[in-house]
Coordinates of C-alpha atoms and ligand atoms in Angstrom, one line a residue:
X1 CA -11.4 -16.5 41.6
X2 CA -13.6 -19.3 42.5
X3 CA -16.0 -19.8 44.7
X4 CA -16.7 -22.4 47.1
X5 CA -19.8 -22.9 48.4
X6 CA -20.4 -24.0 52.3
X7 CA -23.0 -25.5 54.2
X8 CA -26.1 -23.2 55.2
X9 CA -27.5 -21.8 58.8
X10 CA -30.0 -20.3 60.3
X11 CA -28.0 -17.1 61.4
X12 CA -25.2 -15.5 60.0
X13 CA -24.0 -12.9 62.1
X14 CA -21.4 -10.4 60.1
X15 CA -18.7 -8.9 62.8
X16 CA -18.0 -9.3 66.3
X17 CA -18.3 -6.4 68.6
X18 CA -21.1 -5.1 71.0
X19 CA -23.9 -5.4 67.7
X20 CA -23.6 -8.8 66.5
X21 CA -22.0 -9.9 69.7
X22 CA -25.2 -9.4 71.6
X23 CA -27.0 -11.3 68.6
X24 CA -25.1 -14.6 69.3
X25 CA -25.4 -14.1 72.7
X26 CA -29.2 -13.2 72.5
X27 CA -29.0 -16.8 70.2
X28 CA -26.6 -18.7 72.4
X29 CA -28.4 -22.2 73.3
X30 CA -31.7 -21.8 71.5
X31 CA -32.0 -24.3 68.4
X32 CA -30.7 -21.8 65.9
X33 CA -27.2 -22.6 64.3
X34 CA -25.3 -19.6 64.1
X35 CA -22.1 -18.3 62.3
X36 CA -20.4 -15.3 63.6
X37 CA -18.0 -14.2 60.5
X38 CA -15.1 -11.5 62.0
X39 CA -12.6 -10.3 60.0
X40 CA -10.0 -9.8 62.3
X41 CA -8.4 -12.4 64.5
X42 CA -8.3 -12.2 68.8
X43 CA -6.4 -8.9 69.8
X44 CA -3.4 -10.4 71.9
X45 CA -3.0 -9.8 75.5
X46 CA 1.2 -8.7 75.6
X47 CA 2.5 -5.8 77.3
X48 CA 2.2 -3.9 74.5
X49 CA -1.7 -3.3 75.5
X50 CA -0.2 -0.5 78.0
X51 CA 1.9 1.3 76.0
X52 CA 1.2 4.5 74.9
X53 CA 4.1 4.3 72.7
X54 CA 2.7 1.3 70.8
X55 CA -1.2 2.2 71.1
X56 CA -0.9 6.0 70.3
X57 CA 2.7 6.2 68.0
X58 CA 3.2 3.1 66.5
X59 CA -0.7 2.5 65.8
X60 CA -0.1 -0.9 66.6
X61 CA -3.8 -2.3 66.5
X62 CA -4.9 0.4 64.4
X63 CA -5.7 -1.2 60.7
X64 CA -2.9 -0.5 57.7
X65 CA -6.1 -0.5 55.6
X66 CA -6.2 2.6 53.3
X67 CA -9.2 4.6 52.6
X68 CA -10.1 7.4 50.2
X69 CA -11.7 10.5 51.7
X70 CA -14.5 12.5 49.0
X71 CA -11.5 14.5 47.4
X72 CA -9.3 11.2 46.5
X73 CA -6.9 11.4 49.3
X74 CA -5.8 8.3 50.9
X75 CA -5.8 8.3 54.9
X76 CA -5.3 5.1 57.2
X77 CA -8.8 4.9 59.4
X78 CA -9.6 5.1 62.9
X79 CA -10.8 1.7 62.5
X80 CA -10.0 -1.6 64.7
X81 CA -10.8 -5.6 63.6
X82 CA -10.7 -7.7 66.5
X83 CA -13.0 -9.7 67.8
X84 CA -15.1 -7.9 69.6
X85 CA -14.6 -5.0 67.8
X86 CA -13.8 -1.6 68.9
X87 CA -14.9 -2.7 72.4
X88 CA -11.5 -3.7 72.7
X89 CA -10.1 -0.4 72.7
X90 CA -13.3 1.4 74.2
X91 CA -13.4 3.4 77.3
X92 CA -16.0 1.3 79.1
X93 CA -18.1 4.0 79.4
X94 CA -21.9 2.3 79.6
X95 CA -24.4 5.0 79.5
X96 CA -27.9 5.0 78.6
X97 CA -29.8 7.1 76.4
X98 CA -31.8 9.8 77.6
X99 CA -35.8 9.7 76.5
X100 CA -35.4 13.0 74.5
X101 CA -33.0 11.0 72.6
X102 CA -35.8 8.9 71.5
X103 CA -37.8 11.6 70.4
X104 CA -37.4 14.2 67.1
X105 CA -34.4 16.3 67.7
X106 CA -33.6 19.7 66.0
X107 CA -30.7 20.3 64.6
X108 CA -29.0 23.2 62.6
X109 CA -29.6 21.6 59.4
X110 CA -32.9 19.9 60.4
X111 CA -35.1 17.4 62.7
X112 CA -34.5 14.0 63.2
X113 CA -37.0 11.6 62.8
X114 CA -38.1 10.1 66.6
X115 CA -37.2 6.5 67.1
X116 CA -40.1 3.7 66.6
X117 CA -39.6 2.6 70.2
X118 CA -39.1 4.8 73.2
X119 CA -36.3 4.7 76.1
X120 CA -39.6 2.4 78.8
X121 CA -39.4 -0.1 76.0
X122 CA -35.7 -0.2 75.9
X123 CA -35.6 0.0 80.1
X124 CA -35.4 -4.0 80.6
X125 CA -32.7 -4.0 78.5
X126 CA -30.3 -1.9 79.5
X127 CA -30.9 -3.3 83.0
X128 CA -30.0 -6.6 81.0
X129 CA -26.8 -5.0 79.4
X130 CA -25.9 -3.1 82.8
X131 CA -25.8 -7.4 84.5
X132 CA -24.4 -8.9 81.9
X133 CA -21.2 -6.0 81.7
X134 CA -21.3 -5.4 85.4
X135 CA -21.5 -1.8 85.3
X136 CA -20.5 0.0 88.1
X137 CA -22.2 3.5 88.8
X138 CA -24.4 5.9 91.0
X139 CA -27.7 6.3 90.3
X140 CA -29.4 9.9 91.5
X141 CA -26.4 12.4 91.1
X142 CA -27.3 13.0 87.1
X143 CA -30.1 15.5 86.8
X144 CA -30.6 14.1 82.9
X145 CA -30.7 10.5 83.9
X146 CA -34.1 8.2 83.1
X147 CA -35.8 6.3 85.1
X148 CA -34.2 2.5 86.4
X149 CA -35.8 -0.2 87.3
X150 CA -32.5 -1.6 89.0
X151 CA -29.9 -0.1 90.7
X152 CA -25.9 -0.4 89.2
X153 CA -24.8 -4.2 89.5
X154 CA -21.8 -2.7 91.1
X155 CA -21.1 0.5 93.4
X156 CA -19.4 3.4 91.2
X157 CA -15.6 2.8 90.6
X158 CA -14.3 5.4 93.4
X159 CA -12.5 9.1 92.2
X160 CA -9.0 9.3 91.7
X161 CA -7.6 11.6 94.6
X162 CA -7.4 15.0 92.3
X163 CA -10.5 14.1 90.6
X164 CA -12.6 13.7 93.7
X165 CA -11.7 17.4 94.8
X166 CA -12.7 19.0 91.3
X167 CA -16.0 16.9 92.3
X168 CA -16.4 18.2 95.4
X169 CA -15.7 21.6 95.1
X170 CA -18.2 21.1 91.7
X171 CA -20.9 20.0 93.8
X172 CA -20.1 23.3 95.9
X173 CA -20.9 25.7 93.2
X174 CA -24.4 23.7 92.8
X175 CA -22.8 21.8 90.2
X176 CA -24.0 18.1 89.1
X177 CA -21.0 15.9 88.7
X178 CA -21.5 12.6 88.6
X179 CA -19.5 8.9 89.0
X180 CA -19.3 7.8 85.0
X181 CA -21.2 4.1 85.1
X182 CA -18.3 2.2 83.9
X183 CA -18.0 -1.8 82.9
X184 CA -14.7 -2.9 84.2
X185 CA -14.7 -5.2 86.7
X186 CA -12.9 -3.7 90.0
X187 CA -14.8 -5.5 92.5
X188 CA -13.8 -8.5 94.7
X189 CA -13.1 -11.6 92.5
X190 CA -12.5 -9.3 89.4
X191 CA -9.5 -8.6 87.5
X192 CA -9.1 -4.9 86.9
X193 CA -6.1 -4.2 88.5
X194 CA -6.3 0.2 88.2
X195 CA -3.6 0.3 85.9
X196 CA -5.1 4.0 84.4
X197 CA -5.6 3.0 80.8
X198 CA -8.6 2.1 79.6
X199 CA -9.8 4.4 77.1
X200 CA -8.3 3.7 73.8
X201 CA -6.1 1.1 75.4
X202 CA -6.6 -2.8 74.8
X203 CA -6.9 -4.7 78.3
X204 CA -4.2 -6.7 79.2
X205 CA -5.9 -8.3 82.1
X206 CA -9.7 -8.9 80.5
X207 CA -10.9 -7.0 83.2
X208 CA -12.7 -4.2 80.5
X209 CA -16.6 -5.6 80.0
X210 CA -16.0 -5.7 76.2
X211 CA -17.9 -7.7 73.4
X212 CA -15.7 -10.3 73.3
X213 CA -15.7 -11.0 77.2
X214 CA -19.1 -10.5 77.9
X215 CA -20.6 -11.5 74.9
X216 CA -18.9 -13.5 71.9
X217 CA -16.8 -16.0 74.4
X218 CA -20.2 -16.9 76.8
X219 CA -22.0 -17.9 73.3
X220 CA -19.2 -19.9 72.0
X221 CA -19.9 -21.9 75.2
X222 CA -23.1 -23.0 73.3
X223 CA -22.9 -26.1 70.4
X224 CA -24.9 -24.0 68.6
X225 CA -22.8 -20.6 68.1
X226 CA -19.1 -20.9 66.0
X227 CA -17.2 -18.1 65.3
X228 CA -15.0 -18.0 62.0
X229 CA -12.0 -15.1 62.3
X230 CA -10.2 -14.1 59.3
X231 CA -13.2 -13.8 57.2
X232 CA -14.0 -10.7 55.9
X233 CA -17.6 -10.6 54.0
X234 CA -17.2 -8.7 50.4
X235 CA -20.6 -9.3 49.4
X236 CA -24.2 -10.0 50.2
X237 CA -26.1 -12.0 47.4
X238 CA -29.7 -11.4 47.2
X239 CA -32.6 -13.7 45.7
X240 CA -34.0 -13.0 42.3
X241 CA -36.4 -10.4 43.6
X242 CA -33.8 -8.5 45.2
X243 CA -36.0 -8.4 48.1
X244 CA -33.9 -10.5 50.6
X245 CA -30.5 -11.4 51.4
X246 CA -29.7 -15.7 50.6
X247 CA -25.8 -15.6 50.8
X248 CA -22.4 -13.9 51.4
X249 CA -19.1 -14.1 50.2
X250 CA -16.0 -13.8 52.3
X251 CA -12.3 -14.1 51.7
X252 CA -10.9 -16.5 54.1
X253 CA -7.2 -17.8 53.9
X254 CA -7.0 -16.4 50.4
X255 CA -9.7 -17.4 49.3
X256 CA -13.7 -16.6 48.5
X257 CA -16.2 -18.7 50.0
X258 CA -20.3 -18.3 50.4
X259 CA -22.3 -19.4 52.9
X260 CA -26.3 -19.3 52.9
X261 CA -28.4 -18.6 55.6
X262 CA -32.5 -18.0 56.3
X263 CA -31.2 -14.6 57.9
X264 CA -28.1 -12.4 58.3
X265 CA -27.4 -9.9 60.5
X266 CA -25.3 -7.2 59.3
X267 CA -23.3 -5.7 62.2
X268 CA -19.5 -5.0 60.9
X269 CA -19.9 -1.5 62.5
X270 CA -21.6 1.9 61.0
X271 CA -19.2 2.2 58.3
X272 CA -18.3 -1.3 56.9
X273 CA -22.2 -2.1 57.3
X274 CA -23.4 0.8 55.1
X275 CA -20.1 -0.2 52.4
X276 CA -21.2 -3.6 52.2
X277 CA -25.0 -2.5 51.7
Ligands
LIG1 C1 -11.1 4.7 71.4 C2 -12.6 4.5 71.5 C3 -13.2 4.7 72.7 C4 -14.6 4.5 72.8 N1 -15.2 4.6 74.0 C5 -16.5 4.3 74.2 C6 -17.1 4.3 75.5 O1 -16.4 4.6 76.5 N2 -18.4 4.0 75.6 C7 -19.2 3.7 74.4 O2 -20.4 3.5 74.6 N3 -18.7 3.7 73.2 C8 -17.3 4.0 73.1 N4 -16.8 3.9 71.8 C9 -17.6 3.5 70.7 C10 -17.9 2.1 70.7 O3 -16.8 1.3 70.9 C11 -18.6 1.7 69.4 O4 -19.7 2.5 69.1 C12 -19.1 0.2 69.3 O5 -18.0 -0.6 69.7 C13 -19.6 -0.1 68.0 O6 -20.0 -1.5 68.0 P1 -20.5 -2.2 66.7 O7 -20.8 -3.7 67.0 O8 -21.6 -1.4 66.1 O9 -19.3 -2.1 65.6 P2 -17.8 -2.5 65.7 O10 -17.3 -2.5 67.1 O11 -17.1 -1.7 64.7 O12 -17.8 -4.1 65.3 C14 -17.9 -4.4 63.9 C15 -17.1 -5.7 63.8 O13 -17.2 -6.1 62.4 C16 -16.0 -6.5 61.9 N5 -16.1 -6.3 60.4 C17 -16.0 -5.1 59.8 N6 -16.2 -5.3 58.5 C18 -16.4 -6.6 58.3 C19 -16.6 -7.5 57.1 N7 -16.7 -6.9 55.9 N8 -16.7 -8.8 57.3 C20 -16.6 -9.4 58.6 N9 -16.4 -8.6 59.7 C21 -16.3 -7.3 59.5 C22 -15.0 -5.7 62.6 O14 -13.7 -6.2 62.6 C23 -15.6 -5.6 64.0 O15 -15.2 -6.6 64.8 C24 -15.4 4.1 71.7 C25 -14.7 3.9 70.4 C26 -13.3 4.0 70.3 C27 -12.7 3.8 69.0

């Protein structure tokens, strides 16, 4: 098949969700021209988005892709291509890390290596994050929680009735439970309108702080961020030396393309990024 060659940019940005999404956002409206390539197309708000039927039996916005586990079996992944990614069926669910997760860990079958930075470098940008998704939460209740510079943009999202006396009764056995910080918007002005799915479940209302809310539509507000859907990169070309990445090819509308950039930003998620590689 032949390939057609495209115009170059400064950033190429492979896939949509809460990586590369915060990428073009990080990029919206500085001089850089970016290209976000996303394989999949917008997941469409219908009625549909609520149905367990169609979410959990049908598999409706699951991909038909096959893969091959290590014995040659096929299966059908727990994967989703949207724009922004599997954001769009996460639970909202916004923690931070812990500091010990920053450091060496032991595990049964050995020790991590620790992280290059630590959680009080990270600290001004998960307050960052928290804005930007509107997090709700309760700071103070988690024993295991790091230090904040901020408090929650928004109070925690209150306990259903059943849940709140499992908290309470918790709380009386010198428990810790705590309100889950969550990025949904149910506050005044905000769309979220309770309906009890969230987790696993597309939003039908946009009221779930997802990648492609929060991050990918607020940069396409910016001349200098596009976003190209049904393009799904199949290889990265790299200079003579082998030393850096020049180019990728994508299949779009049937057919390949390549597009050159001074720098590319592989985020298509932890298993399509480490295939491509
Ligand atoms: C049901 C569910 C609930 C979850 N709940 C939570 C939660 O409450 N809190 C939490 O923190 N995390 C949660 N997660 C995990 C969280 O959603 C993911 O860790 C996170 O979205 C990963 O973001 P990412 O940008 O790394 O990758 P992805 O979201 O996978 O984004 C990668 C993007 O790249 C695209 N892509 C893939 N391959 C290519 C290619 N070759 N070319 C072009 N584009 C490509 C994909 O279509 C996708 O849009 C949940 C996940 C699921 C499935």
């Amino acid at each position: 098949m032949s390939v057609s060659v495209e115009k170059s940019y400064d950033v190429v940005i492979i896939g949509s969700g809460i990586g590369g999404g915060a990428v073009a956002f990080s990029l919206a409206g500085t001089g850089a021209r970016v290209l976000i390539l996303e394989r999949g197309e917008r997941l469409p708000r219908e009625a549909e988005n609520w149905s367990p039927e169609a979410v959990f039996v049908e598999q409706r916005y699951r991909t038909r892709e096959i893969w091959y586990d290590g014995k040659g079996r096929p299966f059908r992944p727990g994967q989703f291509y949207f724009v922004g990614g599997h954001t769009k069926v996460y639970g909202t669910a916004m923690f931070r890390f812990r500091e010990r997760d920053f450091e060496g860990i032991d595990h049964a079958d050995g020790r991590t290596v620790a992280w290059p930075v630590r959680y009080a470098d990270l600290e001004p940008w998960y307050a960052s994050a928290e804005r930007i998704f509107g997090v709700h939460g309760k700071a103070g209740d988690d024993p295991t929680e790091p230090p904040r510079s901020t408090p929650y943009p928004h109070p925690p999202i209150p306990h259903e009735p059943i849940v709140a006396k499992a908290f309470d009764r918790m709380r009386a056995l010198g428990l810790h439970p705590f309100h889950m910080p969550a990025a949904v918007d149910l506050h005044p002005g905000g769309t979220c309108v309770r309906c009890g799915t969230c987790d696993a479940f597309p939003c039908q209302v946009g009221a779930k702080g997802d990648a492609e809310t929060r991050l990918i539509d607020p940069a396409l507000q910016h001349a200098n961020v596009a976003l190209q859907t049904g393009s799904e990169v199949t290889r990265l070309i790299a200079d003579e030396k082998g030393k850096r990445i020049v180019a990728a090819e994508y299949r779009h509308g049937g057919k390949l393309h390549e597009v050159r950039a001074r720098l590319f930003v592989l985020s298509a998620g932890a298993i399509n990024s480490a295939a491509l590689l």
